[in-house]
Coordinates of C-alpha atoms in Angstrom, one line a residue:
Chain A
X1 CA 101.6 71.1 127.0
X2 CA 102.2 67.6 124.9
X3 CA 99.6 65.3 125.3
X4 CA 97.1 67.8 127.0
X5 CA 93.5 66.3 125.5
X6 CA 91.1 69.3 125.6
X7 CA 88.5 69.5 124.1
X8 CA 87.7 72.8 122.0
X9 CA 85.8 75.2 123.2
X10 CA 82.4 75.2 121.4
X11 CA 81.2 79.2 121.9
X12 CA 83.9 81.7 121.9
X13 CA 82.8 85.5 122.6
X14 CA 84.8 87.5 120.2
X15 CA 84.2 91.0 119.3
X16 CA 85.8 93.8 118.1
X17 CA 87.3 97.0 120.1
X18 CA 88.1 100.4 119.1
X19 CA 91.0 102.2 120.8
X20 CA 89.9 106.0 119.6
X21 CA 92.7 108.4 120.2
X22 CA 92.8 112.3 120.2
X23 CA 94.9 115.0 121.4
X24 CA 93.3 117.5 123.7
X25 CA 95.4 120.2 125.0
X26 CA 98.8 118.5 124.6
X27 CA 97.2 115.2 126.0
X28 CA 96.6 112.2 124.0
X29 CA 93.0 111.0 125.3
X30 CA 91.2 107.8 124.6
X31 CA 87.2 108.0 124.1
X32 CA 85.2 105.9 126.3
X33 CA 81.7 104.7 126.7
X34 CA 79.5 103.8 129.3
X35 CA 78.4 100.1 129.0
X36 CA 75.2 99.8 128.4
X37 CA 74.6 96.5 129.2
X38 CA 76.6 93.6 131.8
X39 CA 78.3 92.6 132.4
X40 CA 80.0 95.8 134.0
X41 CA 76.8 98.0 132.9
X42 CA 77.3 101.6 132.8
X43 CA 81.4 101.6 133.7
X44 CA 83.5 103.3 131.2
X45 CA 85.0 101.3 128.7
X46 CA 86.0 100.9 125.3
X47 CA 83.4 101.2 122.5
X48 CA 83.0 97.3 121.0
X49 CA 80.8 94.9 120.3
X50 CA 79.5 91.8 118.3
X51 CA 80.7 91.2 114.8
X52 CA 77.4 90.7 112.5
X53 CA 76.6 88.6 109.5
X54 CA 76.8 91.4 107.2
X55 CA 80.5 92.6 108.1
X56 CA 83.0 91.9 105.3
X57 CA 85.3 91.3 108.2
X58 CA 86.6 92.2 111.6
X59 CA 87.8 95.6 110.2
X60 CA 84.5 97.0 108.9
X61 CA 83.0 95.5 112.3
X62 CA 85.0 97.8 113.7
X63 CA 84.3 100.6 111.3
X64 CA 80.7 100.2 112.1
X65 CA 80.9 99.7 115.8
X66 CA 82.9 103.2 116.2
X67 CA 80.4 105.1 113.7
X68 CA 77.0 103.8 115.4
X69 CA 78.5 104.2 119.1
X70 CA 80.0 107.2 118.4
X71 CA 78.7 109.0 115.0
X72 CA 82.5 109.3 114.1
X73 CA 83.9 107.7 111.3
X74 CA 87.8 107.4 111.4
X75 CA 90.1 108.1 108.6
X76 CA 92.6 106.0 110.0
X77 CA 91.6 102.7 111.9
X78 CA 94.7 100.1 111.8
X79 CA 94.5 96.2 113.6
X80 CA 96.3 96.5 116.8
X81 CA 96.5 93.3 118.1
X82 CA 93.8 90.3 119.7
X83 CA 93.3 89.6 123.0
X84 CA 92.0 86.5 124.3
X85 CA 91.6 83.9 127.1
X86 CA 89.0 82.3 129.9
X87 CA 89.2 84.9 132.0
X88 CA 89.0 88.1 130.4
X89 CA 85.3 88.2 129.9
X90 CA 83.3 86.7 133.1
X91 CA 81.2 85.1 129.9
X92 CA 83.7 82.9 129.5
X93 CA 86.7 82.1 127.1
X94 CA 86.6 85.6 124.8
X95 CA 88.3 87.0 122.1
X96 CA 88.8 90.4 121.0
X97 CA 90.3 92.0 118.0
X98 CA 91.2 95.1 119.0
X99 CA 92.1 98.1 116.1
X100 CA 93.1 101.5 116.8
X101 CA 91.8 104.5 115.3
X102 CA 93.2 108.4 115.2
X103 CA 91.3 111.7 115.1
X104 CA 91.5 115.1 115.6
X105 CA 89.9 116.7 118.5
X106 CA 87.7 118.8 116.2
X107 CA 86.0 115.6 114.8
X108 CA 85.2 114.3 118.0
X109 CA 83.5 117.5 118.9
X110 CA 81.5 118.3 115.7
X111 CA 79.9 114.1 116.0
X112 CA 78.5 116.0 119.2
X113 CA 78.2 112.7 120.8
X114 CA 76.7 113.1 124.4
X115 CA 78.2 110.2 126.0
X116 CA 81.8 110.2 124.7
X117 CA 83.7 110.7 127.7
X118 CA 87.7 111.8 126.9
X119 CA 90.7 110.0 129.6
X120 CA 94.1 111.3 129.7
X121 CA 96.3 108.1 129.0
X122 CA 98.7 109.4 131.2
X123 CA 96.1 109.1 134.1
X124 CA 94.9 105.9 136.1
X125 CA 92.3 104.4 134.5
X126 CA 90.4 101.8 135.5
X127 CA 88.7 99.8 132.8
X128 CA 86.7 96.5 132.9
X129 CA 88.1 93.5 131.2
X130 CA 92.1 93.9 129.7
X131 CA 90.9 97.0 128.1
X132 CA 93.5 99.0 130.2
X133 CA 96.1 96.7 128.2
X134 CA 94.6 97.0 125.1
X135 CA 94.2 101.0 125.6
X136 CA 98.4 100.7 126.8
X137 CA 99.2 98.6 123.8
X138 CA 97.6 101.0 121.7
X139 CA 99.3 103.7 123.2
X140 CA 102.8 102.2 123.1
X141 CA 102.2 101.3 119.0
X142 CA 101.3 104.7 118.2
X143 CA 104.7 106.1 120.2
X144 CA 106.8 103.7 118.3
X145 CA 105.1 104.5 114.9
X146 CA 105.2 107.9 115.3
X147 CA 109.1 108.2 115.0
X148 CA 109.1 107.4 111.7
X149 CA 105.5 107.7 109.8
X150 CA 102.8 109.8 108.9
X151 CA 100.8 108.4 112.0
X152 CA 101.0 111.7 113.8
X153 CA 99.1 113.5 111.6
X154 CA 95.6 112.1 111.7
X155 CA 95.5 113.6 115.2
X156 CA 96.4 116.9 114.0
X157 CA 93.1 118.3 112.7
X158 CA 92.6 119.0 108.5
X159 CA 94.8 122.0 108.7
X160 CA 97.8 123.2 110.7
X161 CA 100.9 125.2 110.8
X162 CA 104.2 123.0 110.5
X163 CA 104.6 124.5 114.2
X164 CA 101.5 122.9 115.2
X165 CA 102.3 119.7 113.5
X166 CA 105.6 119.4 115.5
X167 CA 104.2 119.8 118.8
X168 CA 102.2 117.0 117.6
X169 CA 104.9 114.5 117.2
X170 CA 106.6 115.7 120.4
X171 CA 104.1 115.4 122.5
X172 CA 103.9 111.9 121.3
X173 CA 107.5 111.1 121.3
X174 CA 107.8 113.0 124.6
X175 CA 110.8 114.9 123.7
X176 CA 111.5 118.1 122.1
X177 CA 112.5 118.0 118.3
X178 CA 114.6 120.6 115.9
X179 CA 113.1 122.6 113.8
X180 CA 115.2 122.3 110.8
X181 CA 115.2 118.5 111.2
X182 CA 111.6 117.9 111.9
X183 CA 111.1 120.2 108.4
X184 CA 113.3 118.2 106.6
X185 CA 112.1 114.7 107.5
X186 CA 108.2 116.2 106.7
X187 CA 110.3 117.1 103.3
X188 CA 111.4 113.7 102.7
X189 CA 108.1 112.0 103.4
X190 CA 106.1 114.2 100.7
X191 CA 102.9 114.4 102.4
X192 CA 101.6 117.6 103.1
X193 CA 100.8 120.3 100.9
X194 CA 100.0 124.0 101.3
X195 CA 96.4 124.9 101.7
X196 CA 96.4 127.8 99.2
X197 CA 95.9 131.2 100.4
X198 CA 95.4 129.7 103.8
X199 CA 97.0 131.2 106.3
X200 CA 97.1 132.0 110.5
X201 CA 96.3 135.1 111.9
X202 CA 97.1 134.9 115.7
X203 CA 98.1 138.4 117.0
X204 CA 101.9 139.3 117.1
X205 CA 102.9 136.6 114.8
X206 CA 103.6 136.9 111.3
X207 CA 100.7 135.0 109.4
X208 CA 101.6 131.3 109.2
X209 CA 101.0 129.1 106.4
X210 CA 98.3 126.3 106.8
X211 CA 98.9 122.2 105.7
X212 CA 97.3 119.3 105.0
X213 CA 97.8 115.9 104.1
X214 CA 97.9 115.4 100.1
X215 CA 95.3 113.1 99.0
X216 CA 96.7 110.0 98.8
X217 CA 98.2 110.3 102.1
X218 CA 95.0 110.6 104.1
X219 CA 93.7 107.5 104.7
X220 CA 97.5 105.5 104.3
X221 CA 100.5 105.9 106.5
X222 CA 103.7 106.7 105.1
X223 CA 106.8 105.6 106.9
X224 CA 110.3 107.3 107.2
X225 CA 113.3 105.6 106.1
X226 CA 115.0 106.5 109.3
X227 CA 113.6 107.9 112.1
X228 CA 113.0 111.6 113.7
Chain B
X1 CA 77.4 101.5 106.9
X2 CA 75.2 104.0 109.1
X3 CA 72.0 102.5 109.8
X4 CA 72.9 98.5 109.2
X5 CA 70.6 96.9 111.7
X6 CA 72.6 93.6 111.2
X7 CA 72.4 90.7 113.6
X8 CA 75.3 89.2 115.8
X9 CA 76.7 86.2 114.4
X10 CA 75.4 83.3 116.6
X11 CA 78.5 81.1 116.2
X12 CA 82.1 82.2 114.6
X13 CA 84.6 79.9 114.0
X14 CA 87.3 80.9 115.8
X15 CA 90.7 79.4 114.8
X16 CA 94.8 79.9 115.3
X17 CA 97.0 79.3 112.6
X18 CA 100.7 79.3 112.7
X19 CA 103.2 80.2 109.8
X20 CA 105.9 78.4 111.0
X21 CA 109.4 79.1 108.7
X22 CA 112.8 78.5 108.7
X23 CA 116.1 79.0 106.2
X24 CA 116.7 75.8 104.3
X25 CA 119.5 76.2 101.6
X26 CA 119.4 80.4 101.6
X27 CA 115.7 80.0 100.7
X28 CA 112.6 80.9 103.0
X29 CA 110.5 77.8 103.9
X30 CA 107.3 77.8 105.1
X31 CA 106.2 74.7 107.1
X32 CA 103.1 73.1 105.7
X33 CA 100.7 69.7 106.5
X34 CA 97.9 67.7 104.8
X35 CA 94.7 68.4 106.5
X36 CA 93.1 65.3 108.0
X37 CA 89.3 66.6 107.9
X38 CA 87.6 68.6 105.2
X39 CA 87.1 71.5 104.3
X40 CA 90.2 71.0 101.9
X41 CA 91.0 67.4 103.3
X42 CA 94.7 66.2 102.4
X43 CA 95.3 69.4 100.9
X44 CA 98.4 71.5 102.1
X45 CA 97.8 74.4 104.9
X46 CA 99.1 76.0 107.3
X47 CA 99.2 74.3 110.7
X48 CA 96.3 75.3 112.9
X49 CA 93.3 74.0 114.9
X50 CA 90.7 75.0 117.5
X51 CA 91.1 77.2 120.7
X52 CA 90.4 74.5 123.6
X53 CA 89.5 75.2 126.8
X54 CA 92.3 75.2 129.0
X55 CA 94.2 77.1 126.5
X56 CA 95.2 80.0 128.5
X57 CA 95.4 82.2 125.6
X58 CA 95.1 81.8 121.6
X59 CA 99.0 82.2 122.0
X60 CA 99.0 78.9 124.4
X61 CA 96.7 77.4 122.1
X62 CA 98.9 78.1 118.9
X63 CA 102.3 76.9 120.9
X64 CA 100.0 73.8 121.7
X65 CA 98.5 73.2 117.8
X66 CA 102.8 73.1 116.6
X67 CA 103.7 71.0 119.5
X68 CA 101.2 68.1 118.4
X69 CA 100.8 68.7 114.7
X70 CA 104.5 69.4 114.0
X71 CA 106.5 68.0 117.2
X72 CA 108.4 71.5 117.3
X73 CA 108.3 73.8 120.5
X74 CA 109.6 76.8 119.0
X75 CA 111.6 79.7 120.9
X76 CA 110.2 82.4 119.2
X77 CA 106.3 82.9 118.1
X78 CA 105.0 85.9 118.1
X79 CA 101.5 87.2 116.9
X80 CA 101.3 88.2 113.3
X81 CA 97.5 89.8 112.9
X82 CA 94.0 88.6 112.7
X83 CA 92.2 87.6 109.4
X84 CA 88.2 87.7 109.1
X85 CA 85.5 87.3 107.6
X86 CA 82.4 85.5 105.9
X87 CA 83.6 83.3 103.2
X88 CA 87.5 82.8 104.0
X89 CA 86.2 79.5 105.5
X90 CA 83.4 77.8 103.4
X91 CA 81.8 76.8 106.6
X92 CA 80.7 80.3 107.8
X93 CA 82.4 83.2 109.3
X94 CA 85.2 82.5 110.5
X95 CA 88.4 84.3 112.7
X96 CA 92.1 83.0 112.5
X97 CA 94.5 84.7 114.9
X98 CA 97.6 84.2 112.8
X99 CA 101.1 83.6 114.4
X100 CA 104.3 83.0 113.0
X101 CA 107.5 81.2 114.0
X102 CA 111.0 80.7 113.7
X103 CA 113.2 77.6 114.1
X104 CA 116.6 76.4 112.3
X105 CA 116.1 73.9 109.6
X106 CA 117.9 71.6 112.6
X107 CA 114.8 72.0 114.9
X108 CA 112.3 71.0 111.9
X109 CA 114.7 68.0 111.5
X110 CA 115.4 66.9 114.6
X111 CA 111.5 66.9 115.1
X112 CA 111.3 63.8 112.5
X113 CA 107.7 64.4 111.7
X114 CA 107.1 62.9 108.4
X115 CA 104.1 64.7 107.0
X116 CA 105.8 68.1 107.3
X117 CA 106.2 69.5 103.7
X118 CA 108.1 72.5 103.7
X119 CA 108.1 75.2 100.6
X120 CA 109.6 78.2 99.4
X121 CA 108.0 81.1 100.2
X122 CA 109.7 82.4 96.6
X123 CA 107.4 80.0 94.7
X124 CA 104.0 80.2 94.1
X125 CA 102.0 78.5 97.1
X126 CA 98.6 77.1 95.9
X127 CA 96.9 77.2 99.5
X128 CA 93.4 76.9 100.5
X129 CA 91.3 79.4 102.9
X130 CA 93.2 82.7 103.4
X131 CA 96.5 81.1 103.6
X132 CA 98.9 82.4 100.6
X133 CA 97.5 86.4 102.2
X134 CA 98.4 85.0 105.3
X135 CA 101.9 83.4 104.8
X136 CA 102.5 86.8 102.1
X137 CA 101.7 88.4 105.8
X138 CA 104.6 86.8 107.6
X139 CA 107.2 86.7 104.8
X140 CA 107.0 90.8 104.6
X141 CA 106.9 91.5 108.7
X142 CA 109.6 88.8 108.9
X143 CA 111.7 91.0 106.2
X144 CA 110.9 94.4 107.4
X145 CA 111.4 93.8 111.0
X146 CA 115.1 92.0 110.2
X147 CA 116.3 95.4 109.2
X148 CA 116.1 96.6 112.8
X149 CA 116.2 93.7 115.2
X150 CA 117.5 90.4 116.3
X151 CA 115.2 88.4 114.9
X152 CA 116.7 86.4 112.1
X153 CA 119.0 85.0 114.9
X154 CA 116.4 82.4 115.4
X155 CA 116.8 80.9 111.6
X156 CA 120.4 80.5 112.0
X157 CA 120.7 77.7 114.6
X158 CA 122.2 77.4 117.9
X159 CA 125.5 78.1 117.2
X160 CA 126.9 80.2 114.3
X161 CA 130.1 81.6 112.6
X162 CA 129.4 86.1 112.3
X163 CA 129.4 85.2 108.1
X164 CA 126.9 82.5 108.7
X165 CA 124.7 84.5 110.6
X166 CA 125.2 87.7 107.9
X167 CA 124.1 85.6 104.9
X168 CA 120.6 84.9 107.1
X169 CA 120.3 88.4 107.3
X170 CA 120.9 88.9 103.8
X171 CA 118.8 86.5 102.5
X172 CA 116.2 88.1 104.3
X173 CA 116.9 91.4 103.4
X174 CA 117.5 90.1 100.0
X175 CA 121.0 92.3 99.5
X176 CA 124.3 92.5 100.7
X177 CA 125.7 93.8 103.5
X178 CA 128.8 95.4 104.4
X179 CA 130.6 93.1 106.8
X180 CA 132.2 96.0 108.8
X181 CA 128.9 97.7 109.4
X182 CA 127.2 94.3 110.3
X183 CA 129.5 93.4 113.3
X184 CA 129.3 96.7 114.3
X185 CA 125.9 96.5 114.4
X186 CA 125.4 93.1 116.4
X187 CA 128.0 94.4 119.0
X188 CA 125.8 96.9 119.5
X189 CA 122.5 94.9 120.0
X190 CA 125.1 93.1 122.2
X191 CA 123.0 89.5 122.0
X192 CA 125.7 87.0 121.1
X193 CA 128.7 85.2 122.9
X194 CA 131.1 83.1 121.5
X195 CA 130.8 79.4 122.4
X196 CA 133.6 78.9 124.6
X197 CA 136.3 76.7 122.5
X198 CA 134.1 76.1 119.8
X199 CA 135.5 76.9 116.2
X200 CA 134.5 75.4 112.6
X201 CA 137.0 73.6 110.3
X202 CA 136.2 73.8 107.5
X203 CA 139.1 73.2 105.4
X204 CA 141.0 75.3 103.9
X205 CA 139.8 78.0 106.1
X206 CA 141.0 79.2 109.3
X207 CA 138.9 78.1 111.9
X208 CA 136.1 80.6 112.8
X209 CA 134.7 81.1 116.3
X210 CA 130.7 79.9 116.9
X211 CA 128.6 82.3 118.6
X212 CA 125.3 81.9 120.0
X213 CA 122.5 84.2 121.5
X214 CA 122.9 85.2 125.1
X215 CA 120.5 83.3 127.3
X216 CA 118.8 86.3 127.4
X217 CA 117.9 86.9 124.0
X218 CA 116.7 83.4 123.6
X219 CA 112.9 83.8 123.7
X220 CA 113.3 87.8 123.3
X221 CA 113.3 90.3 120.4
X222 CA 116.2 93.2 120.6
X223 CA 115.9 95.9 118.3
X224 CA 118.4 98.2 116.9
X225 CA 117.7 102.4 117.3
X226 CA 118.6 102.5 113.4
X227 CA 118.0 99.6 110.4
X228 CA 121.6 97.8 109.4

């Protein structure tokens, strides 16, 4: 590379991209959008677009981009990574700054958008640009993170029973979990608090009592020591 | 933010920056240069410059801004985050993709380049643009992430002593370790090998084997299940 004399390139295409991820029926799902404009017009993909004079920065792009293609706003949105090069965009040389965001199922649902179409991860998916790399980096960061950190919870709705909440993390950690461990590390990170007087009421079972994230814990991770 | 009807911005300046540091003395350097073109002319920054067209990626095109500003191809860069916005640069909104990197103090020698001024990270850093938030970045990934993986090996040179390479990690982790439990722990990342006949002598000592990391390792991260 010493000595190459290039010359820089004078428009670069950057936007922002949202990875949003649910779970739906033990399956982490990412939401896509139909393009509405080329290149690759109407194909699934990624909600993202053009950052805009009045954005404080890439992150509130982001923010914004998710809330007026989607009508959700995300508790949690966290900068996953930027992609970049000539090729990725048939525009020419791009760059995207690419953030991840987790929500429950149930706020996906109530923003009643029409067009949000939910992927399994797990499946094929073919996606224009790198978005199936960005959608696979996200994906592998929030597996990693959810051995030790709070991360798990933003896709486990407002309330929910501890039970609920472990089949959470194993389903992202792919891999069963004790019960008296997983209750003692949710002890040590000090999150979640009872909802009072709120409790299940599904059949059989004795009525189970219902959680949520304190406060301060709801729109910032909090990380384990040690892992699950 | 619902209902901004904000435009696109026509043109972002779209930078990489690289925080390039290295062990000098048990303190935490960070490599600096004058700029040669305003904003901030002559003023200490980070080293960085324009994505040019045959960069492949902004990664190729921050391995290519070190090479010619610094004379250092470095082993290990990796990408550190992405910092935006409208009034970080006083020319107009502006993107850095941030990377950092880690040679020996050898490397940064060996390099002879005159006009690179490097600083502890430990004092305060008067830096224009974004900088300080940026280097502050790298300093507190570079610490949290040598808890768990091999990535301090890169500050210790290409050929260490087990105690040399224990006071890198301690410096980093800024407290001692226990000397048992460290060699345990690097036999079980299982990156070094000793250099074949090569010992210090260093007086009155007894002469301690060098190690280095396996060819392997060399341009790789490994990380440990559980912190040291």
């Amino acid at each position: 590379m010493a000595g190459r004399t290039g010359a820089k390139v004078d428009q670069i295409i950057c936007t922002v991209d949202v990875v949003l991820l649910t779970l739906k029926e033990d399956q982490l799902m990412v939401a896509l959008l139909k393009r509405n404009r080329e290149p690759y017009k109407n194909v699934l993909a990624l909600p993202g677009g053009y950052i805009h004079a009045e954005d404080m920065d890439a992150r509130d792009a982001a923010l914004r981009v998710l809330k007026d293609k989607t009508g959700i706003d995300t508790p949690y949105l966290e900068q996953l990574a930027t992609f970049s090069g000539p090729a990725r965009d048939p525009r020419g040389w791009s760059v995207s700054i690419a953030y991840y965001a987790l929500v429950s199922i149930d706020v996906i649902e109530k923003s009643g958008h029409p067009d949000v179409a939910l992927k399994s991860v797990d499946q094929p998916l073919n996606l224009p640009f790198d978005h199936k790399t960005i959608v696979d980096t996200a994906v592998a960061r929030l597996r990693s993170k959810s051995q030790y950190s709070s991360l798990p919870c933003y896709l486990a709705g407002e309330n929910f029973t501890l039970p609920q909440l472990q089949r959470v993390y194993e389903v992202l950690m792919g891999e069963s979990l004790n019960k008296v461990s997983f209750r003692r590390k949710m002890t040590e990170m000090d999150m979640l608090e009872p909802v009072e007087g709120a409790f299940t009421s599904t059949g059989a079972h004795r009525p189970a009592q219902l959680y949520q994230l304190k406060p301060e814990f709801r729109r910032q991770l909090t990380l384990l020591e040690r892992g699950l």
